[in-house]
GROMACS .gro file of C-alpha atoms in nm:
model
  410
    1MET     CA    1  -0.836   5.757   0.664
    2THR     CA    2  -0.915   5.979   0.959
    3ASP     CA    3  -0.768   6.012   1.304
    4GLN     CA    4  -0.992   6.257   1.479
    5PRO     CA    5  -1.056   6.315   1.848
    6GLU     CA    6  -1.298   6.068   2.006
    7SER     CA    7  -1.542   6.352   2.080
    8ALA     CA    8  -1.602   6.407   1.707
    9ARG     CA    9  -1.901   6.172   1.720
   10PRO     CA   10  -2.047   6.218   2.067
   11GLY     CA   11  -2.267   5.933   2.187
   12ALA     CA   12  -2.153   5.687   1.918
   13PRO     CA   13  -2.049   5.346   2.060
   14ARG     CA   14  -1.674   5.300   2.039
   15LEU     CA   15  -1.454   4.990   2.035
   16THR     CA   16  -1.094   4.955   2.142
   17THR     CA   17  -0.843   4.818   1.893
   18ARG     CA   18  -0.856   4.478   2.063
   19GLU     CA   19  -1.237   4.468   2.054
   20ALA     CA   20  -1.241   4.568   1.687
   21ALA     CA   21  -0.986   4.297   1.607
   22GLU     CA   22  -1.197   4.033   1.783
   23LEU     CA   23  -1.510   4.139   1.598
   24LEU     CA   24  -1.330   4.131   1.264
   25GLY     CA   25  -1.148   3.809   1.344
   26VAL     CA   26  -0.804   3.955   1.271
   27LYS     CA   27  -0.493   4.063   1.456
   28PRO     CA   28  -0.470   4.423   1.591
   29GLU     CA   29  -0.209   4.503   1.328
   30THR     CA   30  -0.462   4.418   1.057
   31VAL     CA   31  -0.710   4.665   1.205
   32TYR     CA   32  -0.460   4.945   1.147
   33ALA     CA   33  -0.404   4.815   0.795
   34TYR     CA   34  -0.778   4.861   0.734
   35VAL     CA   35  -0.742   5.217   0.859
   36SER     CA   36  -0.449   5.289   0.629
   37ARG     CA   37  -0.651   5.157   0.333
   38GLY     CA   38  -0.945   5.380   0.419
   39GLN     CA   39  -1.174   5.091   0.513
   40LEU     CA   40  -1.207   5.206   0.873
   41ASN     CA   41  -1.197   5.540   1.054
   42SER     CA   42  -1.013   5.565   1.382
   43ALA     CA   43  -1.027   5.820   1.662
   44ARG     CA   44  -0.777   5.892   1.935
   45ALA     CA   45  -0.882   5.751   2.267
   46ALA     CA   46  -0.921   5.980   2.563
   47GLY     CA   47  -0.579   6.085   2.685
   48GLY     CA   48  -0.427   6.010   2.346
   49ARG     CA   49  -0.354   5.645   2.428
   50GLY     CA   50  -0.446   5.414   2.142
   51SER     CA   51  -0.737   5.440   1.901
   52THR     CA   52  -1.106   5.366   1.909
   53PHE     CA   53  -1.344   5.265   1.633
   54ASP     CA   54  -1.710   5.312   1.555
   55ALA     CA   55  -1.885   4.984   1.643
   56ASP     CA   56  -2.138   5.005   1.358
   57GLU     CA   57  -1.863   5.072   1.107
   58VAL     CA   58  -1.662   4.774   1.231
   59ARG     CA   59  -1.965   4.545   1.210
   60ALA     CA   60  -2.036   4.662   0.856
   61LEU     CA   61  -1.677   4.581   0.757
   62ALA     CA   62  -1.709   4.240   0.926
   63ARG     CA   63  -2.017   4.166   0.715
   64ARG     CA   64  -1.845   4.277   0.394
   65SER     CA   65  -1.538   4.064   0.466
   66GLY     CA   66  -1.744   3.759   0.551
   67ARG     CA   67  -1.653   3.758   0.921
   68ARG     CA   68  -1.900   3.638   1.179
   69ASP     CA   69  -1.983   3.800   1.507
   70PRO     CA   70  -1.835   3.609   1.797
   71SER     CA   71  -2.056   3.325   1.916
   72PRO     CA   72  -2.250   3.395   2.237
   73ALA     CA   73  -2.125   3.240   2.556
   74GLY     CA   74  -2.210   2.872   2.562
   75GLY     CA   75  -2.267   2.864   2.184
   76ASP     CA   76  -2.069   2.679   1.922
   77LEU     CA   77  -1.709   2.784   1.887
   78VAL     CA   78  -1.599   2.874   1.535
   79PHE     CA   79  -1.229   2.885   1.449
   80ARG     CA   80  -1.078   3.041   1.141
   81THR     CA   81  -0.834   2.794   0.990
   82GLY     CA   82  -0.648   2.773   0.664
   83LEU     CA   83  -0.571   2.402   0.704
   84THR     CA   84  -0.863   2.173   0.621
   85LEU     CA   85  -1.187   2.226   0.432
   86ILE     CA   86  -1.458   1.959   0.424
   87GLU     CA   87  -1.711   2.044   0.156
   88GLY     CA   88  -1.921   1.855  -0.095
   89ASP     CA   89  -1.817   1.516   0.049
   90ARG     CA   90  -1.453   1.600  -0.017
   91CYS     CA   91  -1.164   1.687   0.215
   92TYR     CA   92  -0.900   1.944   0.120
   93PHE     CA   93  -0.565   2.029   0.281
   94ARG     CA   94  -0.478   2.393   0.210
   95GLY     CA   95  -0.710   2.388  -0.092
   96VAL     CA   96  -0.577   2.063  -0.241
   97ASP     CA   97  -0.783   1.743  -0.242
   98ALA     CA   98  -0.647   1.529   0.043
   99THR     CA   99  -0.698   1.205  -0.150
  100GLU     CA  100  -0.494   1.338  -0.442
  101LEU     CA  101  -0.217   1.439  -0.204
  102ALA     CA  102  -0.221   1.093  -0.046
  103ARG     CA  103  -0.202   0.927  -0.388
  104ARG     CA  104   0.101   1.127  -0.497
  105TYR     CA  105   0.296   1.201  -0.179
  106GLY     CA  106   0.413   1.029   0.137
  107TYR     CA  107   0.311   1.118   0.490
  108GLU     CA  108   0.609   1.342   0.562
  109GLU     CA  109   0.557   1.539   0.242
  110VAL     CA  110   0.188   1.593   0.316
  111ALA     CA  111   0.273   1.699   0.672
  112GLU     CA  112   0.515   1.959   0.540
  113TRP     CA  113   0.245   2.087   0.304
  114LEU     CA  114  -0.002   2.124   0.589
  115TRP     CA  115   0.255   2.299   0.808
  116THR     CA  116   0.403   2.540   0.559
  117GLY     CA  117   0.194   2.540   0.242
  118GLU     CA  118   0.513   2.461   0.052
  119PRO     CA  119   0.600   2.127  -0.113
  120ARG     CA  120   0.907   1.942   0.016
  121PRO     CA  121   0.957   1.646  -0.220
  122GLY     CA  122   1.136   1.357  -0.056
  123ALA     CA  123   1.094   1.492   0.299
  124ARG     CA  124   1.203   1.247   0.570
  125PHE     CA  125   1.179   1.280   0.949
  126THR     CA  126   1.462   1.158   1.173
  127ALA     CA  127   1.442   1.084   1.545
  128PRO     CA  128   1.711   1.265   1.751
  129ALA     CA  129   1.918   1.026   1.960
  130GLY     CA  130   1.861   1.189   2.301
  131PRO     CA  131   1.479   1.213   2.294
  132LEU     CA  132   1.453   0.866   2.139
  133ALA     CA  133   1.664   0.707   2.412
  134ALA     CA  134   1.457   0.880   2.682
  135ALA     CA  135   1.130   0.775   2.518
  136ARG     CA  136   1.242   0.412   2.493
  137ARG     CA  137   1.344   0.404   2.858
  138ALA     CA  138   1.012   0.549   2.964
  139ILE     CA  139   0.813   0.303   2.754
  140GLY     CA  140   1.027   0.016   2.884
  141ALA     CA  141   0.914   0.095   3.237
  142LEU     CA  142   0.544   0.049   3.154
  143PRO     CA  143   0.352  -0.272   3.231
  144ALA     CA  144   0.348  -0.529   2.952
  145HIS     CA  145  -0.026  -0.487   2.900
  146SER     CA  146   0.003  -0.114   2.824
  147GLY     CA  147  -0.170  -0.001   2.506
  148SER     CA  148  -0.015   0.187   2.220
  149THR     CA  149  -0.165   0.520   2.326
  150ASP     CA  150  -0.024   0.469   2.677
  151ARG     CA  151   0.319   0.427   2.521
  152LEU     CA  152   0.282   0.727   2.294
  153ARG     CA  153   0.176   0.956   2.579
  154VAL     CA  154   0.474   0.850   2.787
  155ALA     CA  155   0.706   0.891   2.488
  156VAL     CA  156   0.586   1.248   2.431
  157THR     CA  157   0.650   1.341   2.795
  158ALA     CA  158   0.996   1.185   2.793
  159ALA     CA  159   1.091   1.357   2.468
  160ALA     CA  160   0.968   1.691   2.603
  161ALA     CA  161   1.187   1.659   2.912
  162THR     CA  162   1.498   1.635   2.693
  163ASP     CA  163   1.415   1.947   2.492
  164ALA     CA  164   1.530   2.250   2.690
  165LEU     CA  165   1.411   2.478   2.408
  166ARG     CA  166   1.054   2.345   2.398
  167PHE     CA  167   0.913   2.676   2.523
  168ASP     CA  168   1.033   2.855   2.210
  169LEU     CA  169   0.704   2.894   2.021
  170SER     CA  170   0.844   3.052   1.707
  171PRO     CA  171   0.727   2.865   1.393
  172GLU     CA  172   1.078   2.746   1.308
  173ALA     CA  173   1.136   2.605   1.657
  174VAL     CA  174   0.794   2.438   1.672
  175LEU     CA  175   0.847   2.270   1.335
  176ASN     CA  176   1.195   2.152   1.433
  177SER     CA  177   1.043   1.992   1.743
  178ALA     CA  178   0.766   1.830   1.538
  179ARG     CA  179   1.005   1.686   1.279
  180GLY     CA  180   1.191   1.515   1.563
  181LEU     CA  181   0.895   1.419   1.779
  182ILE     CA  182   0.692   1.226   1.521
  183PRO     CA  183   0.969   0.980   1.426
  184THR     CA  184   1.059   0.951   1.794
  185LEU     CA  185   0.707   0.834   1.874
  186VAL     CA  186   0.732   0.566   1.605
  187ALA     CA  187   1.087   0.449   1.678
  188ALA     CA  188   1.021   0.428   2.053
  189LEU     CA  189   0.744   0.169   2.008
  190PRO     CA  190   0.841  -0.199   2.047
  191THR     CA  191   0.954  -0.367   1.725
  192LEU     CA  192   0.747  -0.667   1.617
  193GLY     CA  193   0.902  -0.746   1.279
  194ASP     CA  194   1.214  -0.685   1.076
  195PRO     CA  195   1.345  -0.330   1.133
  196ALA     CA  196   1.321  -0.084   0.848
  197PRO     CA  197   1.633  -0.008   0.642
  198GLU     CA  198   1.808   0.318   0.729
  199GLY     CA  199   1.650   0.620   0.560
  200SER     CA  200   1.311   0.453   0.521
  201SER     CA  201   0.984   0.644   0.517
  202LEU     CA  202   0.791   0.688   0.838
  203ALA     CA  203   0.533   0.439   0.708
  204ARG     CA  204   0.801   0.173   0.672
  205GLU     CA  205   0.933   0.249   1.021
  206LEU     CA  206   0.583   0.221   1.164
  207TRP     CA  207   0.508  -0.105   0.982
  208SER     CA  208   0.752  -0.308   1.193
  209ARG     CA  209   0.582  -0.168   1.507
  210LEU     CA  210   0.237  -0.282   1.393
  211THR     CA  211   0.295  -0.640   1.275
  212ALA     CA  212   0.552  -0.918   1.259
  213GLU     CA  213   0.453  -0.991   0.898
  214PRO     CA  214   0.700  -0.870   0.635
  215ALA     CA  215   0.622  -0.545   0.458
  216ASP     CA  216   0.525  -0.550   0.093
  217THR     CA  217   0.490  -0.260  -0.147
  218PRO     CA  218   0.107  -0.261  -0.184
  219SER     CA  219   0.049  -0.280   0.192
  220LEU     CA  220   0.302  -0.005   0.262
  221ALA     CA  221   0.123   0.214   0.008
  222VAL     CA  222  -0.201   0.165   0.202
  223LEU     CA  223  -0.035   0.252   0.534
  224ASP     CA  224   0.141   0.559   0.394
  225ALA     CA  225  -0.183   0.683   0.239
  226ALA     CA  226  -0.372   0.623   0.564
  227LEU     CA  227  -0.115   0.830   0.756
  228ALA     CA  228  -0.142   1.113   0.503
  229LEU     CA  229  -0.524   1.111   0.502
  230LEU     CA  230  -0.551   1.112   0.882
  231ILE     CA  231  -0.320   1.410   0.935
  232ASP     CA  232  -0.612   1.648   0.993
  233HIS     CA  233  -0.990   1.654   0.976
  234ASP     CA  234  -1.112   1.999   1.078
  235LEU     CA  235  -1.194   2.058   1.447
  236ALA     CA  236  -1.223   1.702   1.575
  237ALA     CA  237  -1.240   1.663   1.952
  238SER     CA  238  -0.867   1.596   1.994
  239THR     CA  239  -0.779   1.890   1.769
  240LEU     CA  240  -0.997   2.122   1.974
  241ALA     CA  241  -0.814   2.006   2.288
  242ALA     CA  242  -0.483   2.073   2.114
  243ARG     CA  243  -0.591   2.425   2.021
  244VAL     CA  244  -0.706   2.497   2.376
  245ALA     CA  245  -0.362   2.394   2.500
  246ALA     CA  246  -0.193   2.609   2.236
  247SER     CA  247  -0.418   2.901   2.330
  248ALA     CA  248  -0.269   2.880   2.680
  249ARG     CA  249   0.074   2.886   2.510
  250ALA     CA  250   0.155   2.529   2.605
  251HIS     CA  251   0.464   2.404   2.423
  252PRO     CA  252   0.417   2.169   2.124
  253TYR     CA  253   0.482   1.851   2.325
  254ALA     CA  254   0.207   1.948   2.569
  255VAL     CA  255  -0.022   2.026   2.276
  256VAL     CA  256   0.032   1.673   2.143
  257SER     CA  257  -0.025   1.528   2.491
  258ALA     CA  258  -0.359   1.709   2.507
  259GLY     CA  259  -0.459   1.564   2.172
  260LEU     CA  260  -0.357   1.212   2.272
  261GLY     CA  261  -0.560   1.234   2.591
  262VAL     CA  262  -0.880   1.295   2.395
  263LEU     CA  263  -0.792   1.062   2.109
  264GLU     CA  264  -0.811   0.758   2.334
  265GLY     CA  265  -1.187   0.795   2.372
  266PRO     CA  266  -1.394   0.511   2.217
  267LEU     CA  267  -1.584   0.763   2.006
  268HIS     CA  268  -1.269   0.906   1.850
  269GLY     CA  269  -0.935   0.738   1.778
  270ALA     CA  270  -1.025   0.412   1.948
  271ALA     CA  271  -1.326   0.364   1.717
  272SER     CA  272  -1.105   0.177   1.469
  273GLY     CA  273  -1.049  -0.095   1.728
  274LEU     CA  274  -1.421  -0.167   1.739
  275ALA     CA  275  -1.426  -0.195   1.359
  276HIS     CA  276  -1.125  -0.430   1.372
  277ARG     CA  277  -1.293  -0.668   1.617
  278MET     CA  278  -1.618  -0.669   1.421
  279LEU     CA  279  -1.440  -0.735   1.092
  280GLN     CA  280  -1.217  -1.004   1.243
  281GLU     CA  281  -1.527  -1.183   1.367
  282ALA     CA  282  -1.683  -1.162   1.021
  283VAL     CA  283  -1.371  -1.315   0.864
  284ASP     CA  284  -1.352  -1.590   1.128
  285ARG     CA  285  -1.720  -1.681   1.085
  286GLY     CA  286  -1.700  -1.673   0.709
  287SER     CA  287  -1.985  -1.425   0.675
  288ALA     CA  288  -2.061  -1.072   0.786
  289VAL     CA  289  -2.438  -1.130   0.795
  290PRO     CA  290  -2.462  -1.291   1.142
  291VAL     CA  291  -2.214  -1.039   1.283
  292VAL     CA  292  -2.419  -0.743   1.159
  293ALA     CA  293  -2.735  -0.915   1.281
  294ASP     CA  294  -2.587  -0.953   1.629
  295HIS     CA  295  -2.508  -0.581   1.641
  296LEU     CA  296  -2.856  -0.483   1.528
  297ARG     CA  297  -3.025  -0.730   1.761
  298THR     CA  298  -2.846  -0.591   2.066
  299GLY     CA  299  -2.900  -0.228   1.964
  300ARG     CA  300  -2.533  -0.160   1.895
  301ARG     CA  301  -2.424   0.050   1.600
  302VAL     CA  302  -2.221  -0.129   1.335
  303PRO     CA  303  -1.863   0.002   1.366
  304GLY     CA  304  -1.692   0.160   1.068
  305LEU     CA  305  -2.009   0.298   0.912
  306GLY     CA  306  -2.143   0.654   0.896
  307HIS     CA  307  -1.977   0.992   0.942
  308ARG     CA  308  -2.142   1.316   1.049
  309LEU     CA  309  -1.944   1.523   0.797
  310TYR     CA  310  -2.014   1.315   0.486
  311ARG     CA  311  -2.344   1.229   0.323
  312GLY     CA  312  -2.187   0.950   0.116
  313GLU     CA  313  -1.881   0.735   0.169
  314ASP     CA  314  -1.590   0.889   0.356
  315PRO     CA  315  -1.350   0.990   0.074
  316ARG     CA  316  -1.057   0.869   0.283
  317ALA     CA  317  -1.214   0.523   0.297
  318THR     CA  318  -1.278   0.530  -0.078
  319LEU     CA  319  -0.910   0.582  -0.156
  320LEU     CA  320  -0.794   0.321   0.096
  321PHE     CA  321  -1.041   0.063  -0.039
  322ASP     CA  322  -0.905   0.129  -0.388
  323LEU     CA  323  -0.549   0.069  -0.268
  324LEU     CA  324  -0.652  -0.236  -0.064
  325ALA     CA  325  -0.813  -0.387  -0.375
  326ARG     CA  326  -0.461  -0.395  -0.524
  327THR     CA  327  -0.325  -0.577  -0.217
  328PRO     CA  328  -0.367  -0.954  -0.257
  329ARG     CA  329  -0.328  -1.024   0.116
  330ALA     CA  330  -0.628  -0.800   0.191
  331ALA     CA  331  -0.879  -0.982  -0.030
  332ALA     CA  332  -1.063  -1.177   0.242
  333ALA     CA  333  -1.092  -0.885   0.484
  334LEU     CA  334  -1.195  -0.650   0.205
  335ALA     CA  335  -1.469  -0.890   0.092
  336ALA     CA  336  -1.594  -0.910   0.451
  337ALA     CA  337  -1.599  -0.530   0.476
  338ARG     CA  338  -1.801  -0.499   0.157
  339GLU     CA  339  -2.045  -0.758   0.293
  340VAL     CA  340  -2.079  -0.554   0.613
  341MET     CA  341  -2.166  -0.248   0.404
  342ALA     CA  342  -2.412  -0.434   0.182
  343THR     CA  343  -2.587  -0.606   0.472
  344THR     CA  344  -2.623  -0.289   0.677
  345ALA     CA  345  -2.747  -0.094   0.375
  346ARG     CA  346  -3.064  -0.305   0.377
  347HIS     CA  347  -3.157  -0.148   0.710
  348ALA     CA  348  -2.994   0.196   0.717
  349PRO     CA  349  -2.834   0.427   0.457
  350LEU     CA  350  -2.488   0.418   0.615
  351HIS     CA  351  -2.162   0.439   0.423
  352ALA     CA  352  -1.812   0.325   0.512
  353ASN     CA  353  -1.580   0.554   0.703
  354VAL     CA  354  -1.203   0.549   0.739
  355ASP     CA  355  -1.218   0.321   1.047
  356LEU     CA  356  -1.353   0.032   0.839
  357ALA     CA  357  -1.077   0.078   0.582
  358LEU     CA  358  -0.814   0.078   0.857
  359ALA     CA  359  -0.971  -0.240   0.994
  360VAL     CA  360  -0.928  -0.413   0.658
  361LEU     CA  361  -0.556  -0.336   0.667
  362SER     CA  362  -0.508  -0.437   1.032
  363VAL     CA  363  -0.710  -0.761   1.007
  364SER     CA  364  -0.551  -0.871   0.680
  365ARG     CA  365  -0.193  -0.824   0.804
  366GLY     CA  366  -0.218  -0.974   1.151
  367MET     CA  367  -0.210  -0.646   1.342
  368ALA     CA  368  -0.351  -0.592   1.691
  369ALA     CA  369  -0.693  -0.436   1.739
  370ASP     CA  370  -0.537  -0.105   1.846
  371ALA     CA  371  -0.320  -0.076   1.535
  372GLY     CA  372  -0.563   0.166   1.373
  373GLU     CA  373  -0.551   0.384   1.683
  374THR     CA  374  -0.172   0.390   1.662
  375VAL     CA  375  -0.184   0.494   1.297
  376PHE     CA  376  -0.441   0.760   1.384
  377ALA     CA  377  -0.233   0.900   1.672
  378VAL     CA  378   0.094   0.916   1.479
  379ALA     CA  379  -0.073   1.073   1.176
  380ARG     CA  380  -0.278   1.329   1.367
  381THR     CA  381   0.027   1.451   1.561
  382ALA     CA  382   0.122   1.652   1.253
  383GLY     CA  383  -0.227   1.802   1.240
  384TRP     CA  384  -0.218   1.904   1.605
  385ILE     CA  385   0.112   2.079   1.542
  386ALA     CA  386  -0.039   2.260   1.241
  387HIS     CA  387  -0.331   2.383   1.451
  388ALA     CA  388  -0.095   2.485   1.730
  389LEU     CA  389   0.100   2.701   1.485
  390GLU     CA  390  -0.226   2.874   1.388
  391GLU     CA  391  -0.332   2.917   1.750
  392TYR     CA  392   0.004   3.060   1.857
  393GLY     CA  393  -0.072   3.345   1.616
  394GLU     CA  394  -0.402   3.426   1.786
  395ARG     CA  395  -0.475   3.620   2.103
  396PRO     CA  396  -0.369   3.410   2.406
  397LEU     CA  397  -0.640   3.240   2.613
  398ARG     CA  398  -0.913   3.340   2.369
  399ILE     CA  399  -1.086   3.000   2.403
  400ARG     CA  400  -1.277   3.072   2.721
  401PRO     CA  401  -1.648   2.975   2.709
  402SER     CA  402  -1.867   3.081   3.000
  403GLY     CA  403  -2.027   2.818   3.219
  404GLN     CA  404  -2.401   2.821   3.278
  405TYR     CA  405  -2.431   2.753   3.649
  406THR     CA  406  -2.709   2.507   3.740
  407GLY     CA  407  -2.617   2.427   4.101
  408PRO     CA  408  -2.779   2.554   4.422
  409ARG     CA  409  -2.780   2.927   4.471
  410PRO     CA  410  -2.569   3.068   4.756
   0.00000   0.00000   0.00000
C-alpha cells in the first residue's frame, strides 16, 4: 500500500476514486479495500482532497478480477447480478437450479431465497388491510372489459398511495413493502371461484382469481411451480425497465409499475395468451396439425416454441410438463401441446418454452387467455424487487446510454 503525492509519477494517467470504481465494477469503498490489501496504489489528489489511481494499474486489476471495461455508448449494457444464471440450458437462482427449487419449495419460499439468499421454510405473504382495500376500490372503478394487467397496474398505484414510508429504500423496508404488495395484487383481483381458506399459499389465493373450477392438488402444484419458475429470468425487457427505475431511486411500487408497463407487450408477458389461443384451437379442432399449418401458411410463428437463451427445451417448460402429466384434467391439452411440438419439428428445430406449458394449464382448467400473463406478472414482481435491491446498491443514475443523433443538423 502506498499513499504518495500525485506528482510521484508525472505524466501517468490518473483516475478518481469514482472512475476507478466504475472501471472495476465495485463500490468506492471496495476500491479502498483493494488499496489496504496492497492490490492497488493510491496517490493524494491535488490539494489533498481524495485519492487518485494509476489507470493502467486499475485496468490490470480489472482484468485479473474478471471485470469488463464499461461498454461504449450505444453498446450492450452488462449488469453484474448475483440473482440468476442461465448456462448450459439450465437456470439457477443464486447458484441453485431453479427447477429443483420449484420442485421442493413454494413461490413465497423461492422469493425469499432470491431476495435474501436465506431459506425461509413455510414463508407466507399476507396482504395488509389498508392497501388491499384501496387496491380493490381502484380496480372496482375500471371498465368491465379491463385486462388483468390493467388491474394489476392500478392496484400497485393504489397500494403505493397508502404507504407513506414507500420512499425508504433500505433493504428491510423494501422487503416489507414487497411482502405486502404481492399478496395485495392477488387478493385485489376479482374472485371467480371458491375463496381460498385462511392462511393458504399465494398459489391457492391466485387460483380462485384465474378460474371458477375447483382447485385440486396436482393443478395447484403446477401453478405454484410456475410462479416459482417465473420469478426471474436474467435481464428480460421488463426487468431492465425495473432496474432503470431503481437506478433513478424510484420506490419499489414504481419499480413494479415500470416492469408491468413493459410486461404487457405481446413479445413478453402477453406471449402466453397467443399460445393459449393456439392451443385452445388445437383442442377444439381435435388436432394440432391444421392449426400449425395455418400459422406456417400465413407466415406467423407458432406460439410457445423457441427461446433465445436455450438451445433445447426451456427447462421451466420441462418441469411444468412433468407436473402436468400427473394432472388428469390436463391430458387433452397436454396431448395437443405435444402434437404442436411434433408437427412443428418437421419444419424447424424449435423446442417448447414456458408459454406453451402455461397454456396447457390455462386451457385445461377453463382459464381466460390472459391467465398466463397474470401468473407471469405476479411471479415476476418478486424478481423486479430483487433487482431493485441490487440496483439501490449501485451508483444512482448509472444507466444512461448516449443517443446517436440522426436528425437534421442545426
